[in-house]
Structures are given as structure tokens and as C-alpha cells.
Coordinates of C-alpha atoms in Angstrom, one line a residue:
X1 CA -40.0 -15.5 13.1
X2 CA -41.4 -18.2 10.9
X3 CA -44.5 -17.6 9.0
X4 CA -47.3 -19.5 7.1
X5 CA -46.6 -21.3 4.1
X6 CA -48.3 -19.0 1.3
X7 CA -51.5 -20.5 -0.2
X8 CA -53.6 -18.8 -3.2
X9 CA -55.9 -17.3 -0.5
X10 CA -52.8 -16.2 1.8
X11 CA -50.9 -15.2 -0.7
X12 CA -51.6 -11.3 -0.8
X13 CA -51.6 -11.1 3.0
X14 CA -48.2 -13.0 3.2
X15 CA -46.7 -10.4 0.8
X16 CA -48.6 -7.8 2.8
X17 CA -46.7 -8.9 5.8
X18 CA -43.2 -9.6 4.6
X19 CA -43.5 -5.8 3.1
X20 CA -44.7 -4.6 6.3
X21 CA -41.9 -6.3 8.3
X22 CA -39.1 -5.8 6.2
X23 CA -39.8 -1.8 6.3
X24 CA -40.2 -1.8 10.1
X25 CA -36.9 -3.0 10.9
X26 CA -35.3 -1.6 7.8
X27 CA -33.2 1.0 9.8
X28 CA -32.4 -2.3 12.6
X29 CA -28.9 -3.7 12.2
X30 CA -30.2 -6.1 14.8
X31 CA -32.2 -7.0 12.4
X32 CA -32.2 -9.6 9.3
X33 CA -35.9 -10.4 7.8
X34 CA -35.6 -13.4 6.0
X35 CA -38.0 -14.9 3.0
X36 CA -37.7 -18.9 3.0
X37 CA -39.1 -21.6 3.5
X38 CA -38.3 -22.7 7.8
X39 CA -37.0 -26.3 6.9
X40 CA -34.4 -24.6 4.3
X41 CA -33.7 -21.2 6.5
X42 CA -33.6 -22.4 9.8
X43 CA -31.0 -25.3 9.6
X44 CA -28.8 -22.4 8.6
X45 CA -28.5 -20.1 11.4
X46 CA -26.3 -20.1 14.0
X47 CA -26.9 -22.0 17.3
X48 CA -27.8 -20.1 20.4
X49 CA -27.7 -16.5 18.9
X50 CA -31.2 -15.5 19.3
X51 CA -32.8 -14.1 22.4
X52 CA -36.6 -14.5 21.1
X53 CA -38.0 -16.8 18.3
X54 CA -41.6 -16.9 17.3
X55 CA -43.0 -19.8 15.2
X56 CA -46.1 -19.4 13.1
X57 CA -45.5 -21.3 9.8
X58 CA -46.6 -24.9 8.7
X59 CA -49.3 -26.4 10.8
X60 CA -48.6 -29.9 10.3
X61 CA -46.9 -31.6 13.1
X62 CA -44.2 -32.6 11.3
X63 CA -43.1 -28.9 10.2
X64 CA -43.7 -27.7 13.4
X65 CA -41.4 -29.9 15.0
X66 CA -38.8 -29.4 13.0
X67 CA -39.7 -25.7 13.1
X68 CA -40.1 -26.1 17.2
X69 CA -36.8 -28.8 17.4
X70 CA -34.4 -25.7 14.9
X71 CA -36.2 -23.0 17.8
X72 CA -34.6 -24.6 20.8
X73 CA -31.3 -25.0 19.2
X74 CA -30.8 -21.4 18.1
X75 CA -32.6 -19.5 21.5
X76 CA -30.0 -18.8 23.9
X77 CA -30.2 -20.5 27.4
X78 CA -32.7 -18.1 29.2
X79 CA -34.4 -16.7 26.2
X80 CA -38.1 -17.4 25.0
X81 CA -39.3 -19.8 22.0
X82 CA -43.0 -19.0 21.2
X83 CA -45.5 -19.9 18.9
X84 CA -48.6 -19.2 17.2
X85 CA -52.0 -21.6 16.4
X86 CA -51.8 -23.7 19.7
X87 CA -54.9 -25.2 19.8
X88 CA -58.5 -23.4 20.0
X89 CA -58.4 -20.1 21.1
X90 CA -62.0 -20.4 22.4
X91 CA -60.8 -23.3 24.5
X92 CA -59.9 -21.5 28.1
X93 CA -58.1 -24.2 29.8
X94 CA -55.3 -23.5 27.7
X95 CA -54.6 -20.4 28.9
X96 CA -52.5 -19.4 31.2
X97 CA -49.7 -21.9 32.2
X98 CA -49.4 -25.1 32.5
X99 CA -46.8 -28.7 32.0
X100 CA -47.8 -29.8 28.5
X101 CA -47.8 -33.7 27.6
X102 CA -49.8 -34.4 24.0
X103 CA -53.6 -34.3 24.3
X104 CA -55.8 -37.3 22.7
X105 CA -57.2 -36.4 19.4
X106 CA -54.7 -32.9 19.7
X107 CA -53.1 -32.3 16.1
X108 CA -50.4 -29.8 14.5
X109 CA -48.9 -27.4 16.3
X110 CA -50.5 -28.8 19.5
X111 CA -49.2 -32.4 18.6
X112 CA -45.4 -31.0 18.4
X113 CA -45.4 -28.8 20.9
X114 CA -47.2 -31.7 23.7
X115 CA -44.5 -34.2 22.1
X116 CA -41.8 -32.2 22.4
X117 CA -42.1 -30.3 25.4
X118 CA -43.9 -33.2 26.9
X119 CA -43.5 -32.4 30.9
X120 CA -41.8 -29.1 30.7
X121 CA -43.9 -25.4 31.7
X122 CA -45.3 -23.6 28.8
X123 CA -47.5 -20.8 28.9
X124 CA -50.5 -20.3 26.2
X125 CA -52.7 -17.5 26.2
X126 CA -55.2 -17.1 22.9
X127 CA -53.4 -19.2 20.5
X128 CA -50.5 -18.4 21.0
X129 CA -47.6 -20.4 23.2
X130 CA -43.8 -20.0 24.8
X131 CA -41.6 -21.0 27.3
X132 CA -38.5 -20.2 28.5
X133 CA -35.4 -22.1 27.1
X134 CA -33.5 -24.0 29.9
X135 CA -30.6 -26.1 29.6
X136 CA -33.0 -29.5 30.3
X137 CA -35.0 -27.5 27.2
X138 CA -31.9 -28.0 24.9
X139 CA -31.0 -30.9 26.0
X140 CA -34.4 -32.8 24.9
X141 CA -34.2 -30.6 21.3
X142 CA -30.8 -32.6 21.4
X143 CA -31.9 -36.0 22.1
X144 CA -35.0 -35.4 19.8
X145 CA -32.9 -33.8 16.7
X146 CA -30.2 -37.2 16.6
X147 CA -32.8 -40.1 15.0
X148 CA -34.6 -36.9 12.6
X149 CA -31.0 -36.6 11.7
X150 CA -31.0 -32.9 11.9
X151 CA -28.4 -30.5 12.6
X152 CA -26.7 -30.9 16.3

């Protein structure tokens, strides 16, 4: 998983949570927690080796989709990218499922994930999004990684 950029009012709860984490999968050889920054970490890990990936860190849209675009390379085919901080969790219509395309006025993490999934299922529910990686999924990470010249 990705998380939030620390930020002088974050900062304790980040610790708080990289403490928490690393102890509860301490004993998990499945396991590695990792402490860096998403645009330095994820270009390092190996493609299609995870079965689950969950993305809450930066919320500009240009983290996000690199964070999003590094996601669908390293989920196997038939496992589940996800996400935190899509759009308002007050805002209903989002829930559920749906075919995403980018909203007028939408921003962040809603901006990336409607550009880059544009046309493809994803299910929301309270802020938080995923969707099942399919070979036409990889194939637009592809086609979207080549001109942001990031790692095939």
C-alpha cells in the first residue's frame, strides 16, 4: 500500500501507522512493509507480483496517476488495484459500481482514476475505489506509461 505524504499535522499519525503496520505483519514472510516515497518505491518492484494493491498517498492527479499507472503494472491479471479518497464520500452516486470517464470540475485522485480508467468498471463505496485488473486494464497502463516515460 501507498500512503499519504507526511505533513506537520500528519506526521505523528503517519508514524503511528507505519509502527502499527510494520508490527502486524512482522511474523509475515509474505510480507515486506516498505517506508518511501511511491514515485521512488514503486518503479522498483517487480511487474505482476502482487495480488492486491491499495493506493492512498499523494492526492494530486499527477501522483496518483503515476501511483494508479505503477498499480496496474505490478497487480497480476485477475487481481484488485484499489484506492482511497475518491471523491466525496457524502456524495452517493458514487457508490456502488459503475464505468468511470473524468467528471467536469473532478480533481485528484478522482481526475486520475476517470482519466485513466476512462470506460472501464470500477467500484467505489465511501471513498474508497477498485477494480479488477484485466488484460485490456494493462494494456491501457501500457499505452498510458510510454509518453510519461515510465517503466514498461
Amino acid at each position: 500500500a501507498c500512503s499519504d505524504a507526511p505533513s506537520e499535522d500528519y506526521t505523528a499519525t503517519a508514524e503511528d501507522d507505519f509502527k502499527f503496520t510494520s508490527e502486524l505483519f512482522a511474523k509475515d514472510l509474505k510480507v515486506t512493509v516498505i517506508r518511501q516515497n511511491s514515485m521512488i518505491a514503486l518503479p522498483k518492484l517487480t511487474e505482476r507480483a502482487f495480488d492486491y494493491i491499495y493506493i492512498d498517498g499523494g492526492h494530486s492527479e499527477d501522483v496518483c496517476s503515476h501511483d494508479i499507472l505503477n498499480g496496474i503494472r505490478l497487480v497480476k491479471t485477475g487481481g484488485i488495484l484499489g484506492g482511497h479518497d475518491f471523491g466525496d464520500p457524502a456524495d452517493k452516486t458514487l457508490n456502488g459500481g459503475s464505468f468511470v470517464s473524468r467528471r467536469p470540475g473532478s480533481g485528484g485522485v478522482e481526475a486520475a482514476v476517470g482519466s485513466i480508467l476512462d470506460g472501464f468498471w470500477v467500484f467505489s463505496e465511501v471513498g474508497d475505489w477498485w477494480i479488477i485488473i484485466t488484460d485490456e486494464t494493462k494494456a491501457r497502463g501500457d499505452e498510458l506509461r510510454k509518453p510519461m516515460n515510465m517503466r514498461p
